[in-house]
C-alpha positions as a printed Julia matrix, in Angstrom:
686×3 Matrix{Float64}:
  82.33  -27.99  -56.74
  79.19  -26.02  -57.42
  79.53  -22.47  -58.57
  78.31  -20.89  -55.34
  81.21  -22.46  -53.48
  83.48  -19.84  -54.98
  81.33  -16.87  -53.98
  83.48  -13.73  -53.78
  86.45  -15.89  -54.73
  86.67  -16.98  -51.07
  87.84  -20.56  -50.85
  90.83  -22.51  -49.65
  93.55  -22.81  -52.29
  93.82  -26.04  -54.24
  97.1   -26.94  -52.49
  95.83  -26.36  -48.94
  95.74  -30.04  -47.97
  98.37  -31.64  -50.21
 102.14  -31.58  -50.22
 103.62  -28.74  -52.25
 105.5   -29.47  -55.42
 109.08  -28.33  -55.85
 109.18  -24.54  -56.13
 105.49  -24.2   -55.25
 104.39  -21.84  -52.46
 101.18  -21.74  -50.47
  99.2   -18.49  -50.59
  96.66  -18.09  -47.76
  93.04  -17.03  -48.19
  93.85  -13.55  -46.86
  97.08  -12.54  -48.64
 100.02  -11.18  -46.67
  99.66   -7.81  -48.42
  96.2    -7.21  -46.96
  95.59   -5.98  -43.41
  91.92   -6.59  -42.57
  90.67   -6.04  -38.99
  92.13   -8.72  -36.74
  92.52   -7.51  -33.15
  89.4    -5.41  -32.48
  87.2    -4.64  -29.51
  84.66   -7.1   -30.92
  87.14   -9.98  -31.18
  88.8    -9.34  -27.81
  85.56   -8.99  -25.82
  83.98  -12.01  -27.52
  87.12  -14.08  -27.03
  87.36  -13.35  -23.3
  83.64  -13.97  -22.81
  83.78  -17.4   -24.42
  87.02  -18.2   -22.6
  85.36  -17.71  -19.22
  82.1   -19.46  -20.18
  83.74  -22.54  -21.72
  86.36  -22.74  -18.95
  83.61  -23.13  -16.38
  81.75  -25.66  -18.54
  84.85  -27.68  -19.43
  85.99  -27.82  -15.8
  82.71  -29.19  -14.52
  82.33  -31.67  -17.35
  85.86  -33.01  -16.88
  85.23  -33.51  -13.16
  81.83  -35.08  -13.73
  82.39  -37.22  -16.81
  86.16  -37.64  -16.85
  86.58  -36.12  -20.29
  87.21  -32.68  -21.71
  85.01  -30.9   -24.21
  85.97  -29.51  -27.58
  85.85  -25.73  -27.26
  87.52  -24.55  -30.49
  84.79  -25.81  -32.82
  81.79  -24.52  -30.81
  83.52  -21.16  -30.37
  84.18  -20.91  -34.11
  80.5   -21.62  -34.8
  79.45  -19.02  -32.24
  81.85  -16.49  -33.77
  80.34  -17.04  -37.21
  76.85  -16.87  -35.72
  77.56  -13.54  -34.05
  78.83  -12.17  -37.36
  75.51  -13.07  -39.0
  73.62  -11.57  -36.04
  75.64   -8.34  -36.26
  74.71   -7.89  -39.92
  71.04   -8.81  -39.75
  69.97   -7.36  -36.39
  72.62   -4.88  -35.24
  73.15   -3.46  -38.72
  76.9    -3.67  -38.23
  79.56   -5.05  -40.51
  80.29   -8.77  -40.64
  83.3   -10.04  -38.74
  86.37  -10.67  -40.85
  87.93  -14.12  -41.08
  90.9   -12.94  -39.04
  88.68  -11.45  -36.32
  87.07  -14.86  -35.93
  90.51  -16.47  -35.72
  91.38  -14.05  -32.9
  88.15  -14.9   -31.08
  89.1   -18.55  -31.44
  92.66  -17.94  -30.18
  91.45  -16.25  -26.99
  88.4   -18.43  -26.38
  90.06  -21.78  -27.04
  92.28  -21.28  -23.99
  89.26  -22.5   -22.03
  89.7   -26.08  -23.17
  93.48  -25.79  -22.82
  93.5   -24.59  -19.22
  90.66  -26.86  -18.11
  92.25  -29.89  -19.73
  95.61  -29.14  -18.16
  94.45  -28.16  -14.67
  91.37  -30.26  -13.97
  93.07  -33.59  -14.63
  95.68  -32.88  -11.93
  94.9   -30.14   -9.43
  91.75  -31.66   -7.8
  94.08  -34.38   -6.51
  95.24  -31.73   -4.03
  91.84  -32.0    -2.34
  91.65  -35.77   -2.71
  94.97  -36.11   -0.86
  93.78  -33.53    1.7
  96.7   -31.19    1.04
  96.6   -27.57    2.12
  96.37  -25.14   -0.75
  94.94  -21.76   -1.75
  93.28  -20.06   -4.72
  96.5   -18.43   -5.9
  98.5   -21.61   -5.51
  96.19  -23.46   -7.88
  95.7   -20.46  -10.18
  99.42  -20.06  -10.9
  99.83  -23.67  -12.04
  97.72  -23.51  -15.24
  98.72  -19.92  -15.89
 102.46  -20.64  -15.83
 101.94  -23.88  -17.75
  99.89  -22.23  -20.48
 102.41  -19.43  -21.03
 105.31  -21.9   -20.98
 103.55  -23.99  -23.64
 103.31  -20.95  -25.94
 106.99  -20.09  -25.63
 108.14  -23.7   -26.04
 106.06  -24.43  -29.15
 106.6   -21.1   -30.91
 110.05  -22.03  -32.29
 108.49  -25.1   -33.97
 105.7   -23.17  -35.72
 107.25  -23.1   -39.18
 108.28  -26.74  -38.9
 104.76  -28.0   -38.17
 102.7   -25.71  -40.39
 105.04  -24.97  -43.29
 107.72  -27.66  -43.53
 105.22  -30.48  -42.88
 102.48  -28.92  -45.04
 100.31  -31.66  -46.51
 102.15  -34.4   -44.57
  99.99  -34.26  -41.43
  96.17  -34.27  -41.63
  95.31  -31.76  -38.84
  91.7   -33.04  -38.49
  90.51  -30.5   -35.91
  92.18  -27.61  -37.71
  90.6   -28.73  -40.99
  87.12  -28.92  -39.45
  87.45  -25.52  -37.76
  88.78  -23.9   -40.93
  85.92  -25.32  -42.98
  83.45  -23.88  -40.44
  85.01  -20.41  -40.61
  85.2   -20.52  -44.41
  81.66  -21.81  -44.87
  80.28  -19.2   -42.49
  82.0   -16.42  -44.4
  81.26  -17.83  -47.82
  77.69  -19.0   -47.33
  75.88  -20.78  -50.14
  76.38  -24.43  -50.91
  79.23  -25.03  -48.45
  77.31  -23.56  -45.52
  74.29  -25.72  -46.35
  76.39  -28.92  -46.5
  78.13  -28.07  -43.23
  74.84  -27.24  -41.53
  72.89  -30.38  -42.46
  75.84  -32.67  -41.75
  76.31  -31.05  -38.3
  72.59  -31.44  -37.54
  72.71  -35.07  -38.68
  75.69  -35.81  -36.43
  74.14  -33.99  -33.48
  70.92  -36.0   -33.75
  72.85  -39.22  -34.3
  75.16  -38.74  -31.3
  72.3   -37.56  -29.07
  69.91  -40.41  -29.86
  72.67  -43.0   -29.43
  74.83  -42.29  -26.34
  72.59  -39.72  -24.6
  69.17  -41.34  -25.12
  70.54  -44.91  -25.09
  69.01  -45.53  -28.49
  71.82  -48.04  -29.16
  75.1   -49.1   -27.63
  77.67  -46.3   -27.55
  80.38  -48.88  -28.22
  79.89  -51.98  -30.35
  81.81  -54.79  -28.65
  82.32  -58.49  -29.32
  82.37  -58.94  -25.53
  78.56  -58.6   -25.46
  77.92  -61.18  -28.18
  76.56  -64.29  -26.47
  78.0   -66.83  -28.86
  81.5   -65.44  -28.19
  81.23  -65.51  -24.39
  83.41  -68.57  -24.06
  86.06  -67.16  -26.38
  86.02  -63.78  -24.64
  86.21  -65.3   -21.16
  89.04  -67.64  -22.06
  91.23  -65.54  -24.34
  90.14  -61.97  -23.36
  90.45  -60.9   -27.03
  87.83  -58.22  -27.73
  87.1   -55.94  -30.69
  85.2   -52.72  -29.99
  84.11  -49.68  -31.99
  82.69  -46.37  -30.82
  79.57  -45.35  -32.76
  79.95  -41.56  -32.62
  79.61  -39.61  -35.84
  82.28  -37.14  -34.7
  84.95  -39.85  -34.47
  84.11  -41.07  -37.97
  84.53  -37.5   -39.21
  87.99  -37.35  -37.63
  88.93  -40.56  -39.43
  87.78  -39.24  -42.8
  89.98  -36.16  -42.51
  92.91  -38.06  -41.0
  93.3   -40.43  -43.94
  93.98  -44.13  -44.18
  97.74  -44.07  -43.47
  97.76  -42.69  -39.95
  94.41  -44.28  -39.07
  95.8   -47.69  -40.02
  99.0   -47.17  -37.98
  97.0   -46.15  -34.91
  94.66  -49.1   -35.33
  97.66  -51.42  -35.64
  98.77  -50.27  -32.19
  95.31  -51.04  -30.8
  95.34  -54.48  -32.38
  98.66  -55.25  -30.7
  97.28  -54.11  -27.33
  93.84  -55.74  -27.39
  94.33  -58.74  -29.65
  97.89  -59.74  -28.68
  99.1   -58.32  -25.36
  95.83  -58.56  -23.41
  95.28  -62.22  -24.46
  98.96  -62.91  -23.71
  98.67  -61.55  -20.15
  95.4   -63.48  -19.73
  97.14  -66.67  -20.81
 100.0   -66.11  -18.36
  97.48  -65.47  -15.61
  96.63  -69.15  -15.33
 100.22  -69.84  -14.28
 100.43  -66.9   -11.83
  97.94  -67.39   -8.98
  98.82  -64.24   -7.05
  98.77  -60.53   -7.83
 101.59  -59.02   -9.9
 101.04  -55.35   -9.11
 100.6   -54.21   -5.52
  96.91  -53.76   -4.74
  95.71  -55.39   -7.97
  93.66  -58.61   -8.04
  95.21  -61.83   -9.37
  95.9   -61.59  -13.1
  93.86  -64.68  -13.93
  90.69  -63.14  -12.45
  90.89  -59.78  -14.23
  88.58  -58.94  -17.17
  90.11  -57.76  -20.42
  89.61  -54.04  -19.76
  91.28  -54.3   -16.34
  94.26  -56.13  -17.88
  94.52  -53.34  -20.44
  94.38  -50.59  -17.81
  96.84  -52.21  -15.38
  99.37  -53.92  -17.64
  99.02  -52.99  -21.31
  98.37  -49.26  -21.09
 101.69  -48.69  -19.27
 103.34  -50.32  -22.29
 101.69  -47.64  -24.44
 102.91  -44.92  -22.07
 106.47  -46.21  -22.43
 106.07  -46.23  -26.19
 104.81  -42.63  -26.21
 107.77  -41.54  -24.1
 110.28  -43.28  -26.36
 108.57  -41.97  -29.5
 108.8   -38.49  -27.99
 112.54  -38.85  -27.5
 112.91  -40.1   -31.08
 110.84  -37.15  -32.34
 113.11  -34.75  -30.48
 116.16  -36.37  -32.07
 114.56  -36.1   -35.51
 113.79  -32.45  -34.93
 117.2   -31.65  -33.46
 118.24  -29.68  -36.57
 115.12  -27.54  -36.2
 115.75  -27.11  -32.48
 119.38  -26.19  -33.1
 118.48  -23.71  -35.79
 115.79  -22.06  -33.65
 118.09  -21.83  -30.64
 120.94  -20.42  -32.71
 118.6   -17.84  -34.21
 117.33  -16.83  -30.76
 120.82  -16.33  -29.33
 121.86  -14.5   -32.48
 119.0   -12.02  -32.09
 119.8   -11.48  -28.43
 123.47  -10.93  -29.21
 122.55   -8.49  -31.96
 120.36   -6.49  -29.57
 122.98   -6.5   -26.8
 125.5    -5.04  -29.25
 123.1    -2.2   -29.92
 122.1    -3.4   -33.36
 119.03   -2.03  -35.01
 115.85   -4.04  -34.95
 115.78   -6.49  -37.8
 113.21   -6.01  -40.52
 110.15   -8.14  -39.95
 109.02  -10.76  -42.38
 105.72  -10.63  -44.2
 102.64  -10.29  -42.01
 101.53  -13.92  -42.31
 104.92  -15.07  -41.0
 105.32  -12.37  -38.36
 105.66  -14.09  -35.0
 107.25  -13.21  -31.69
 111.02  -12.81  -32.24
 113.11  -15.83  -31.3
 114.92  -13.71  -28.73
 111.56  -12.93  -27.09
 110.76  -16.65  -26.98
 114.04  -17.37  -25.22
 113.61  -14.48  -22.79
 110.02  -15.58  -22.21
 111.13  -19.11  -21.34
 113.73  -17.64  -18.97
 111.18  -15.36  -17.29
 108.6   -18.14  -16.86
 111.31  -20.5   -15.58
 112.3   -17.97  -12.92
 108.64  -17.49  -11.99
 108.22  -21.27  -11.63
 111.42  -21.47   -9.55
 110.28  -18.73   -7.13
 106.79  -20.23   -7.03
 108.13  -23.64   -6.02
 110.72  -22.23   -3.61
 108.39  -19.93   -1.68
 105.21  -21.99   -1.94
 105.37  -25.66   -0.97
 109.09  -25.91   -0.27
 109.43  -22.82    1.95
 109.81  -24.82    5.16
 111.74  -27.77    3.74
 115.46  -28.45    4.25
 117.5   -27.63    1.11
 114.43  -25.84   -0.26
 116.36  -23.9    -2.92
 118.03  -27.08   -4.18
 114.7   -28.94   -4.32
 113.1   -25.98   -6.12
 115.89  -25.99   -8.71
 115.48  -29.73   -9.3
 111.68  -29.37   -9.56
 112.02  -26.51  -12.04
 114.59  -28.42  -14.1
 112.29  -31.47  -14.23
 109.39  -29.25  -15.31
 111.37  -27.67  -18.14
 113.02  -30.87  -19.38
 109.82  -32.94  -19.41
 107.84  -30.14  -21.03
 110.53  -29.74  -23.68
 110.51  -33.47  -24.4
 106.74  -33.79  -24.63
 105.61  -30.47  -26.16
 106.47  -31.56  -29.71
 104.86  -34.96  -29.03
 101.62  -33.28  -27.99
 101.63  -31.04  -31.06
 102.41  -33.97  -33.37
  99.63  -36.08  -31.85
  97.03  -33.34  -32.35
  98.23  -32.78  -35.91
  97.71  -36.5   -36.61
  94.58  -37.44  -34.71
  93.32  -34.33  -32.83
  93.82  -36.27  -29.6
  96.89  -35.87  -27.44
  97.79  -38.48  -24.78
  98.16  -35.84  -22.08
  96.96  -38.09  -19.27
  99.62  -40.68  -20.11
 102.38  -38.1   -20.39
 101.25  -36.4   -17.17
 101.19  -39.75  -15.39
 104.76  -40.33  -16.54
 105.67  -36.84  -15.32
 104.24  -37.52  -11.87
 106.04  -40.84  -11.55
 109.42  -39.51  -12.7
 109.12  -36.4   -10.53
 107.93  -38.34   -7.48
 110.77  -40.84   -7.73
 113.34  -38.08   -8.23
 112.13  -35.9    -5.35
 111.6   -38.86   -3.03
 115.2   -39.93   -3.63
 116.26  -36.44   -2.5
 114.41  -36.81    0.79
 111.17  -34.99   -0.01
 108.28  -37.0     1.43
 104.84  -36.78    2.95
 102.24  -34.2     1.99
 104.84  -31.64    0.93
 106.29  -34.14   -1.53
 102.89  -35.03   -2.95
 101.89  -31.38   -3.35
 105.18  -30.45   -5.04
 104.83  -33.34   -7.51
 101.28  -32.26   -8.31
 102.42  -28.7    -8.98
 105.07  -29.94  -11.42
 102.54  -32.24  -13.08
  99.97  -29.45  -13.36
 102.4   -27.06  -15.06
 103.58  -29.76  -17.49
 100.05  -30.97  -18.23
  98.82  -27.45  -19.04
 101.88  -26.7   -21.18
 101.27  -29.85  -23.22
  97.58  -29.01  -23.56
  98.55  -25.55  -24.8
 100.95  -27.02  -27.35
  98.25  -29.27  -28.78
  95.77  -26.42  -29.16
  98.3   -23.86  -30.36
  99.56  -26.02  -33.2
  95.94  -26.28  -34.4
  95.55  -22.51  -34.28
  98.86  -22.03  -36.08
  97.63  -24.24  -38.91
  94.28  -22.45  -39.11
  96.12  -19.15  -39.24
  98.49  -20.49  -41.9
  95.6   -21.59  -44.13
  93.58  -18.39  -43.65
  96.37  -15.82  -43.42
  96.28  -14.74  -39.77
  99.26  -13.13  -38.04
 101.08  -15.73  -35.89
 102.14  -13.13  -33.31
  98.5   -12.21  -32.73
  97.65  -15.86  -32.1
 100.52  -16.21  -29.63
  99.71  -13.07  -27.65
  95.99  -13.89  -27.62
  96.7   -17.32  -26.13
  98.86  -15.81  -23.41
  96.22  -13.23  -22.48
  93.39  -15.75  -22.74
  95.23  -18.03  -20.3
  94.74  -15.46  -17.54
  90.95  -15.41  -17.82
  90.71  -19.17  -18.32
  92.94  -19.87  -15.28
  90.81  -17.62  -13.07
  87.56  -19.27  -14.17
  88.94  -22.83  -13.96
  90.42  -22.33  -10.5
  87.2   -20.78   -9.17
  85.12  -23.72  -10.43
  87.56  -26.31   -9.01
  87.39  -24.72   -5.55
  83.6   -24.36   -5.78
  83.13  -28.0    -6.78
  85.53  -29.12   -4.02
  83.46  -27.29   -1.43
  80.01  -28.24   -2.71
  80.5   -31.78   -4.04
  84.01  -32.95   -3.16
  86.1   -35.32   -5.28
  86.33  -38.37   -3.0
  83.84  -39.99   -0.58
  83.77  -38.49    2.91
  81.33  -37.69    5.68
  80.84  -34.2     4.24
  80.58  -35.43    0.64
  79.02  -38.92    0.5
  78.28  -38.54   -3.23
  81.28  -36.67   -4.7
  82.03  -35.85   -8.33
  83.84  -38.82   -9.94
  86.96  -36.83  -11.03
  88.54  -40.02  -12.46
  91.85  -38.54  -13.65
  92.67  -36.69  -10.41
  91.8   -39.81   -8.41
  94.14  -41.82  -10.64
  96.91  -39.24  -10.12
  96.34  -39.36   -6.35
  96.53  -43.16   -6.4
  99.85  -43.0    -8.27
 101.33  -40.63   -5.7
 100.14  -42.79   -2.83
 101.76  -45.77   -4.52
 105.1   -44.1    -5.25
 105.44  -42.38   -1.88
 104.1   -45.52   -0.22
 106.78  -47.71   -1.8
 104.71  -49.46   -4.5
 106.86  -47.98   -7.26
 106.09  -47.64  -10.95
 105.69  -50.28  -13.7
 109.13  -49.61  -15.18
 109.29  -52.99  -16.88
 106.13  -52.21  -18.86
 107.51  -48.81  -19.81
 110.69  -50.38  -21.14
 108.72  -52.89  -23.23
 106.73  -50.04  -24.77
 109.91  -48.08  -25.48
 111.45  -51.05  -27.3
 108.28  -51.54  -29.37
 108.21  -47.87  -30.37
 111.89  -47.95  -31.35
 111.36  -51.14  -33.41
 108.38  -49.62  -35.2
 110.41  -46.5   -36.03
 113.18  -48.7   -37.45
 110.58  -50.18  -39.82
 109.82  -46.7   -41.16
 106.47  -46.37  -39.36
 105.51  -43.52  -37.01
 106.3   -44.8   -33.54
 104.19  -42.07  -31.95
 101.07  -42.99  -33.94
 101.59  -46.68  -33.15
 102.17  -46.02  -29.43
  99.1   -43.8   -29.26
  97.11  -46.69  -30.7
  98.47  -48.92  -27.94
  97.6   -46.37  -25.28
  94.1   -45.31  -26.39
  91.13  -47.71  -26.09
  90.35  -49.63  -29.27
  86.82  -48.25  -29.48
  88.25  -44.79  -30.16
  90.65  -46.0   -32.88
  88.59  -48.47  -34.91
  86.01  -45.88  -36.14
  88.93  -43.77  -37.39
  89.8   -46.56  -39.81
  86.18  -46.77  -40.99
  86.05  -43.02  -41.64
  89.43  -43.13  -43.38
  88.25  -46.06  -45.52
  85.25  -44.01  -46.66
  87.63  -41.22  -47.7
  89.8   -43.74  -49.57
  86.82  -45.04  -51.55
  85.54  -41.53  -52.28
  88.94  -40.51  -53.67
  88.79  -43.52  -56.0
  85.11  -43.24  -56.89
  85.77  -41.94  -60.4
  88.35  -42.26  -63.12
  88.14  -38.48  -63.57
  90.67  -36.9   -61.16
  88.78  -33.6   -61.05
  85.52  -35.34  -60.12
  87.18  -37.49  -57.46
  88.8   -34.38  -56.0
  85.47  -32.5   -55.9
  83.8   -35.47  -54.2
  86.57  -35.77  -51.63
  86.36  -32.05  -50.84
  82.63  -32.35  -50.22
  83.3   -35.39  -48.03
  85.77  -33.31  -46.01
  83.08  -30.68  -45.51
  80.58  -33.33  -44.39
  83.15  -34.85  -42.03
  83.82  -31.39  -40.59
  80.09  -31.05  -39.96
  80.11  -34.42  -38.18
  82.89  -33.19  -35.88
  81.13  -29.89  -35.21
  77.77  -31.53  -34.54
  79.31  -34.11  -32.23
  81.19  -31.42  -30.29
  78.08  -29.28  -29.84
  75.86  -32.13  -28.72
  78.56  -33.25  -26.3
  78.45  -29.85  -24.61
  74.63  -29.81  -24.67
  74.35  -33.3   -23.18
  76.76  -32.43  -20.4
  74.76  -29.32  -19.48
  71.49  -31.26  -19.51
  72.98  -33.92  -17.24
  74.23  -31.18  -14.93
  70.71  -29.75  -14.67
  69.29  -33.24  -14.12
  71.69  -33.91  -11.25
  71.21  -30.47   -9.69
  67.42  -30.14  -10.01
  66.61  -33.9    -9.84
  64.59  -33.77  -13.04
  64.65  -35.86  -16.22
  65.35  -33.89  -19.39
  67.0   -36.49  -21.63
  64.57  -39.24  -22.75
  65.77  -42.77  -22.03
  64.89  -45.11  -24.89
  65.75  -48.16  -22.78
  62.79  -47.32  -20.51
  60.2   -47.33  -23.32
  58.48  -50.6   -22.46
  58.77  -53.37  -25.0
  60.69  -51.2   -27.45
  63.19  -50.35  -24.72
  63.66  -54.04  -23.98
  64.28  -54.7   -27.67
  66.88  -51.93  -27.78
  68.5   -53.27  -24.63
  68.77  -56.75  -26.13
  69.9   -55.68  -29.6
  71.52  -52.31  -28.91
  74.99  -53.64  -29.69
  73.99  -54.72  -33.21
  71.75  -51.69  -33.75
  74.7   -49.42  -32.97
  76.91  -51.2   -35.5
  74.17  -51.18  -38.15
  73.32  -47.47  -37.88
  77.02  -46.57  -37.75
  77.71  -48.47  -40.97
  74.62  -46.84  -42.49
  76.0   -43.43  -41.54
  79.31  -44.31  -43.21
  77.46  -45.35  -46.36
  75.48  -42.08  -46.24
  78.73  -40.1   -46.05
  80.04  -41.94  -49.12
  76.78  -41.56  -51.04
  76.39  -37.85  -50.3
  80.02  -37.1   -51.19
  79.69  -38.96  -54.49
  76.7   -36.82  -55.5
  79.03  -33.84  -55.99
  79.69  -32.7   -59.55
  82.64  -30.89  -61.06
  82.28  -27.13  -61.34
  81.39  -26.12  -64.88
């Protein structure tokens, strides 16, 4: 690397991203012996401000577009920007690295709470169930706190024991942003121009319709006959941010995930399409005949449930693999409680960078939240039901068991790909809970509402686990105090839950989430509408696709027996191919960069610069995603046009419309080549 990359000696250690050798220890950027400002008025106020702002934004965007927004990366950029502003204009000191981590820990709860609550709770309004502000507010709040207490015992396992074995793409990108902002110089310049490049690229493409957002063989005329007959389609998203994720992820996990997509789209979808010609009627209740369904409908109705079953089975296998860790953590927690009950003195704390909430506090926290959930269920929805206490106990037990099974899965998924299949796991939660409670006699609107409350708590807990494991890793690399991260997430959940609930109720009143006389043009809210449809089906007698779940479970188990990550493979089966194929392209670029020179030092320097560029791609894509969503919100509200539409530019627009599929592929490959070329320009530090 160039000499200014080591300004003030501030850089990630050489062994930050690789597995440690025997006897080797990782030393964070901020050593354990130092105690720089971490929890300050600046970090707390900034964190809460961004938590509220991004909670409101993420809630609306999820309801409007059906997807969450990345809040951790924009908040880290804003934290670094405020530090620069404080020095240049306020004549104050710069923020420390650990202050920025604390801002991130509090502010990032916005994406956690929005992602966990918005995908479930609007279904309350879609199903026309009676509810209140506090009833909705408590769901994400209890779920977020439960996620902290459930994941905390696995912190050392994920960040220390698996060091260098999982890529942590989002954590890597965020850490590079914080480091580059503090260090300045060459690294900051690389991160800045790569983020600007990605922002322009992702804005001109998807937002301005400069080219197809997804390259697909389904739109190639010469393949129409093949696509119509066999329903085998290859697709690739052309977003710079996804390529950046692939570069950081590496070829191993990217290839496994892509293999799962290939099985789904190039084997199972064509197989169902082939069987459709022999099955004239509908297979699933309410679905059209199989032979008439396009490939994407076959995937959504028949193949995606196979992926959900695979994720569930892989989660069970992961729990079994981690059983020694679980046993050790539980034994330690009970040991600490027993020691305190006997009047023993408080044990000496470990070094600062390993100082987390005591295991006894985790266990007591789980117990306290469990009791809160029990009383919430018992005296909320189930108050007027027969055997209300029994039903509340069963609902609470289902919440705890499912959260326990899936929390490690969510963390593992984020550590691998920075995407967690929360919607699939929540869908499974709703189905299992609905079937269980229906068998106990709970039915009608009370049954639907109770199932949604369980699903909302579980969904938010899993969202928290995915974000918290990222923050743990960032803190591990930089030297933050784990206990500070944990407490900040708990406190941030309060503000984020308030903001998210207020926006949900406001949007329900102003726009609605399903067509009605009062709301003829409602917000799409795709996930909540899907959850509502599932509940109508289960309580209406349609049942769940258990056969598909079992097939997925068998596939995941077979893949694990071959020594391959069943979770990564099942995620590939569950996620659309267009999101997985660009990961392989980005990972391939990283593979070639690492082998671009016979000099190991030069290859390493080039790969590190490529990681910085990829982090900029992720940051730029995240920022432009937020910007585009806000611009579309203003367009819809004020009925104005702010985003230029290339497809409307006369003859040029017609050309883009006709060739946009190929243009998207061409510019995406050109961007990949540019990433390789720029990374290979790096020279070894003298």
